[in-house]
Coordinates of C-alpha atoms and ligand atoms in Angstrom, one line a residue:
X30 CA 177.6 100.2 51.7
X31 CA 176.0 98.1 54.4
X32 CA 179.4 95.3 55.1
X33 CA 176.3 93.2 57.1
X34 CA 174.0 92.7 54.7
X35 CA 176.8 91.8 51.9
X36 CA 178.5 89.4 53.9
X37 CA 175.4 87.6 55.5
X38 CA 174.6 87.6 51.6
X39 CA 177.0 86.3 50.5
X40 CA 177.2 83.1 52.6
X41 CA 173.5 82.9 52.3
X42 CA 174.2 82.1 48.9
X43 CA 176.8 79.9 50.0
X44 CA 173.9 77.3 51.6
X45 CA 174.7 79.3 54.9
X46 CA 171.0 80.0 57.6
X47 CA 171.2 83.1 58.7
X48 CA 170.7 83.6 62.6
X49 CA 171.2 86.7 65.0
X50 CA 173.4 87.4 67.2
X51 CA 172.8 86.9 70.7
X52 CA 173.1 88.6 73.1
X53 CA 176.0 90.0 75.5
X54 CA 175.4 87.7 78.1
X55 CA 175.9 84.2 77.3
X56 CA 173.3 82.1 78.1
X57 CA 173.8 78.9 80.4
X58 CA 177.6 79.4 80.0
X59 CA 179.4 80.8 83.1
X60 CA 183.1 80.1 81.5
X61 CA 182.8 84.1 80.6
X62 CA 181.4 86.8 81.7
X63 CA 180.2 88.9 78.0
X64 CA 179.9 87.2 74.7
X65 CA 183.6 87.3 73.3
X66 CA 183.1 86.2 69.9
X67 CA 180.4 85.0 67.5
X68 CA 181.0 81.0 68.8
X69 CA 179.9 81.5 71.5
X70 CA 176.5 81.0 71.0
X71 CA 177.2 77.4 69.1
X72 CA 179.5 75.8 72.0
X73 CA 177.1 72.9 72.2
X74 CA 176.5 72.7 68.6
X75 CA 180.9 72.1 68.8
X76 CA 180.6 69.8 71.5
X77 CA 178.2 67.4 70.0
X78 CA 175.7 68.2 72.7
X79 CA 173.0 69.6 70.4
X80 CA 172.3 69.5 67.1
X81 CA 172.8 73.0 64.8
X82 CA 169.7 73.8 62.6
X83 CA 171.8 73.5 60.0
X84 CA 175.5 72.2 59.3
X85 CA 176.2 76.2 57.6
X86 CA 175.5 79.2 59.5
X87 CA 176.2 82.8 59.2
X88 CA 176.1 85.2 61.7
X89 CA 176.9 89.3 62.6
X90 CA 177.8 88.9 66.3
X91 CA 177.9 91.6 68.8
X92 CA 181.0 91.2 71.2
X93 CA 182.7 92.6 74.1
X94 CA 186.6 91.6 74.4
X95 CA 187.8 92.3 78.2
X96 CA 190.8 90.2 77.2
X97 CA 191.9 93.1 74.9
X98 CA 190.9 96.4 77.6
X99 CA 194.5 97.3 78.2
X100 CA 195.1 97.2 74.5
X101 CA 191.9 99.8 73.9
X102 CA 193.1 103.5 73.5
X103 CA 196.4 103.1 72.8
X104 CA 195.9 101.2 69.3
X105 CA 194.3 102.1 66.1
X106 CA 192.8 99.1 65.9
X107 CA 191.3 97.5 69.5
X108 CA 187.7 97.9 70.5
X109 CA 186.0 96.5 74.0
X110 CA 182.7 96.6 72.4
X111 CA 182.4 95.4 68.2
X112 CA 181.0 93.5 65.7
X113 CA 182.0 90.1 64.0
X114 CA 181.2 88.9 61.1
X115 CA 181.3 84.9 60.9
X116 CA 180.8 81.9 58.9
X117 CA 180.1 78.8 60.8
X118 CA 180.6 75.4 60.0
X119 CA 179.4 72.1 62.1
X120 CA 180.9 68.9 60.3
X121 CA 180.2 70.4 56.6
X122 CA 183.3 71.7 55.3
X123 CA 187.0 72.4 56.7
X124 CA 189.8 74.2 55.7
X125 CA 189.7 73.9 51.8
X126 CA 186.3 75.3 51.4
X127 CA 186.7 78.0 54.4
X128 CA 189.9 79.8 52.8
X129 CA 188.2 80.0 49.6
X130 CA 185.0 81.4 50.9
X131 CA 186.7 84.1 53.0
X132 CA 189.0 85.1 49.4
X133 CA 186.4 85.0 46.9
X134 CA 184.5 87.3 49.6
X135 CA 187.2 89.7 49.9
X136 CA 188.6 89.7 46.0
X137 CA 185.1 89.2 43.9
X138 CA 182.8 90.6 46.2
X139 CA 184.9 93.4 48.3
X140 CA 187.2 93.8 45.2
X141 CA 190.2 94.0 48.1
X142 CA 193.2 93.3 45.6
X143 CA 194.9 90.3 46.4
X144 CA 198.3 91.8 46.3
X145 CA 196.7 93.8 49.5
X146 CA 196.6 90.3 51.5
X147 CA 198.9 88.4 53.8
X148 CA 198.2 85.7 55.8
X149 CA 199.7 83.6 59.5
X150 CA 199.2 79.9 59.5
X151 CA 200.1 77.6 62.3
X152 CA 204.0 76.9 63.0
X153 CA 203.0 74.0 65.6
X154 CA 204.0 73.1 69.0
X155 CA 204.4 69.9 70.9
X156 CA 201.1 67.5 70.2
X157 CA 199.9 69.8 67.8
X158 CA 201.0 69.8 64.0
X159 CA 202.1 72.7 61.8
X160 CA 199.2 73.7 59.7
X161 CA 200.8 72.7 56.1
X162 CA 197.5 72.3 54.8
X163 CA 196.4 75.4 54.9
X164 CA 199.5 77.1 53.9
X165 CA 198.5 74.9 50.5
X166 CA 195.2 76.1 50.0
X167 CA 196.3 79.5 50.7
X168 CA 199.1 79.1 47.6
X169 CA 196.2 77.4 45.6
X170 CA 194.1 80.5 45.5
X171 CA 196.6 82.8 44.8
X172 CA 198.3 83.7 48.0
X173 CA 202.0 84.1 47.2
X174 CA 204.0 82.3 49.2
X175 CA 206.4 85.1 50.7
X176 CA 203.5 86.2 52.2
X177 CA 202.5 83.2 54.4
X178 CA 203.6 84.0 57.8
X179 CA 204.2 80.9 60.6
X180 CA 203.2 81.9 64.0
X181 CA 203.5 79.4 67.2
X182 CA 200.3 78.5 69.4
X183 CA 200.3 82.4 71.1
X184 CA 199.0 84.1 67.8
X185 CA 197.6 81.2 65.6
X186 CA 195.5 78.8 68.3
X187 CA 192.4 80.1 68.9
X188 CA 190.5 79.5 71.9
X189 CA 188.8 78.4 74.4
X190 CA 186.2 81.1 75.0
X191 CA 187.2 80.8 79.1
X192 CA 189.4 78.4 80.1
X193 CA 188.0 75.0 78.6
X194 CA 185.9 74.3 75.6
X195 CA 185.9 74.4 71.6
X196 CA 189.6 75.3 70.2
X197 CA 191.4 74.7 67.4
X198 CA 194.5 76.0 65.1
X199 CA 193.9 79.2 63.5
X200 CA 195.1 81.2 59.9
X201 CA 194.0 84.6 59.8
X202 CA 194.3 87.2 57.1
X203 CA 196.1 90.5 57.2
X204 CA 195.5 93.8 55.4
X205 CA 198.7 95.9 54.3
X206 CA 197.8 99.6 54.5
X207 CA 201.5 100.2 52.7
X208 CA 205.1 100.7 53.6
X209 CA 204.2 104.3 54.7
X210 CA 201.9 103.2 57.3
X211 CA 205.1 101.1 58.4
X212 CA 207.4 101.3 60.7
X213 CA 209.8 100.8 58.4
X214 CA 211.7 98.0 60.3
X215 CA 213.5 95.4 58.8
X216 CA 211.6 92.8 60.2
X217 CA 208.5 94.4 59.6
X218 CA 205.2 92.1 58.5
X219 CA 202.0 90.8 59.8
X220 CA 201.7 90.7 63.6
X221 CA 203.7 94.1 63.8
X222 CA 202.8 96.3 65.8
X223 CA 203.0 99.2 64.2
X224 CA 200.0 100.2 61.7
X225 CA 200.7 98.9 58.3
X226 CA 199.7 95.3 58.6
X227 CA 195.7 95.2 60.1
X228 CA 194.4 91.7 61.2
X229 CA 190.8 91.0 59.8
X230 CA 190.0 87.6 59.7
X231 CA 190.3 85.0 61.7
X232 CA 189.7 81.2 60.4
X233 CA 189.4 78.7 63.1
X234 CA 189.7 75.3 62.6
X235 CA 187.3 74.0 65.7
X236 CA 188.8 70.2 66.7
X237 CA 189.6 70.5 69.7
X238 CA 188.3 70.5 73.2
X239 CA 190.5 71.7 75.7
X240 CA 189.6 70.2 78.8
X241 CA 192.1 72.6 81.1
X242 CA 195.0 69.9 80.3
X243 CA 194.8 68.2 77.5
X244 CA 193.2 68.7 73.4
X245 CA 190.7 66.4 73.0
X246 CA 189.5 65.5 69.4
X247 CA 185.7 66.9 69.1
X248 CA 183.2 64.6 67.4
X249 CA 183.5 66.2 63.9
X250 CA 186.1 68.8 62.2
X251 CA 184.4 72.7 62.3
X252 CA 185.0 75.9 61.3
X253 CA 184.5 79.6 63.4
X254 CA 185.6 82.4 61.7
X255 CA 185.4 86.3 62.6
X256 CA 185.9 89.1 60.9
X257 CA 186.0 92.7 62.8
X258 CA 183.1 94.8 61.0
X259 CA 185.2 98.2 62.0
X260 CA 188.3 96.4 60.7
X261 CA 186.9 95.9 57.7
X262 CA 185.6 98.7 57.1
X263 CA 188.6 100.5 58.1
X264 CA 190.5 98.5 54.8
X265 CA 187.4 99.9 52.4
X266 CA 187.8 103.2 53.6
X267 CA 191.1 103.2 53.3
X268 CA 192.2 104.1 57.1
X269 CA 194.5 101.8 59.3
X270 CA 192.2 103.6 61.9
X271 CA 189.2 102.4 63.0
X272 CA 188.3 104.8 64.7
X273 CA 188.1 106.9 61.4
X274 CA 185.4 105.2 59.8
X275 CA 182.1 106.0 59.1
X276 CA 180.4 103.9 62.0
X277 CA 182.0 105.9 64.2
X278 CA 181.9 109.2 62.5
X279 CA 178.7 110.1 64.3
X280 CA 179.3 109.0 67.7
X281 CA 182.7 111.3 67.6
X282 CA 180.6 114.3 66.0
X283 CA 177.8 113.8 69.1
X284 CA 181.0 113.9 71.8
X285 CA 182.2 117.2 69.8
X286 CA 178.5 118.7 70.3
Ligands
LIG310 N1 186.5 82.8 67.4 C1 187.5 83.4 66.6 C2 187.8 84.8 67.0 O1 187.1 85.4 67.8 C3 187.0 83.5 65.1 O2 185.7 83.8 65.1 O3 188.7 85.4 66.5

């Protein structure tokens, strides 16, 4: 099962174009060093400063987090190098259309039972609002409500890329591997550390742009979302580890050799 090609499918379908990812090294954008995430490439398309091809784009985005190094070998789940897969959005649609993209992609084309899914929304925090919107759409399409986590501006603000640019609130979606994957604390849920909850979506809701002090309304509402390709994989193959799935399967069998 190529995850790639069914995703980039599926938002094809969706009226989505279909672009590469670029490369490693940003081009013409010194805020970071490696490409961090797939919207990257599209900060001017954000910023109003050129025009997208087209208001819809898909992409599978080769990134490389420094930001989450001292996280890398002692977690199931953090890579320096991966692969996201995203759905972009320039002043087409917002919130309502972008949560039920990414669960009709996950429940009628991944067949991930919705029972399976949790998700963190925005709690707020001084000039910016709590995210009750989305919290809605998420109930509308079958989330139940128990499982609608608020987080503050740490875990559910996304962004910049660096330390100014495109930003926004954030609701991302969680995978629960089960209780026995758990750490069996009380307060256990998404965001735990331990390994039953995995992370692997990401919706951003681009408005912003953080000029180093303040949030500064961008010319239209976006959306940037990323899913991990080896976190995703690691749900359909049913291991909290991604380091267990298939895409790495041969690089660990070469380093036994
Ligand atoms: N930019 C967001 C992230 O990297 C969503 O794509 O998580």
């Amino acid at each position: 099962m190529d995850i790639r090609k069914i995703f980039l499918g599926y938002f094809q379908k969706n009226g989505h174009l279909i672009l590469p990812s670029a490369g490693l090294i940003p081009e013409n954008d010194p805020s970071v060093l490696l490409t961090t995430a797939g919207m990257q490439q599209f900060k001017p398309f954000y910023l109003g400063i050129k025009k997208p091809p087209k208001s819809r784009i898909a992409t599978v985005q080769k990134c490389f987090r420094t930001s989450d190094i001292d996280s890398v070998g002692y977690t199931e789940r953090h890579l320096t190098f991966f692969e996201m897969l995203g759905n972009f959005s320039f002043g087409d649609y917002f919130k309502e259309e972008a949560i039920k993209y990414s669960l009709d992609f996950m429940v009628n084309n991944l067949m991930i039972p919705i029972e399976k899914l949790w998700v963190g929304v925005f709690s707020g925090e001084g000039e910016l609002f709590a995210d009750k919107e989305s919290e809605k759409y998420w109930i509308e399409n079958g989330i139940d409500q128990k499982k609608i986590y608020w987080f503050d501006k740490k875990e559910n603000f996304w962004g910049p890329a660096g330390d100014t640019g495109p930003c926004g609130p954030c609701t991302e979606i969680y995978y629960d591997f089960g209780e026995k994957f758990g750490c069996g604390k009380k307060d256990c849920g998404p965001g735990c550390d331990c390994e039953r909850f995995l992370e692997i979506w990401n919706l951003v809701f681009t408005q912003y742009d953080y000029n180093g002090s303040r949030y500064i309304d961008l010319p239209s509402k976006n959306i940037d979302t990323g899913m991990g390709l080896e976190r995703i994989a690691a749900v359909l193959e049913g291991t909290p580890s991604v380091f267990k799935t298939s895409l790495f399967k041969e690089i660990v069998e070469k380093i036994k050799e």
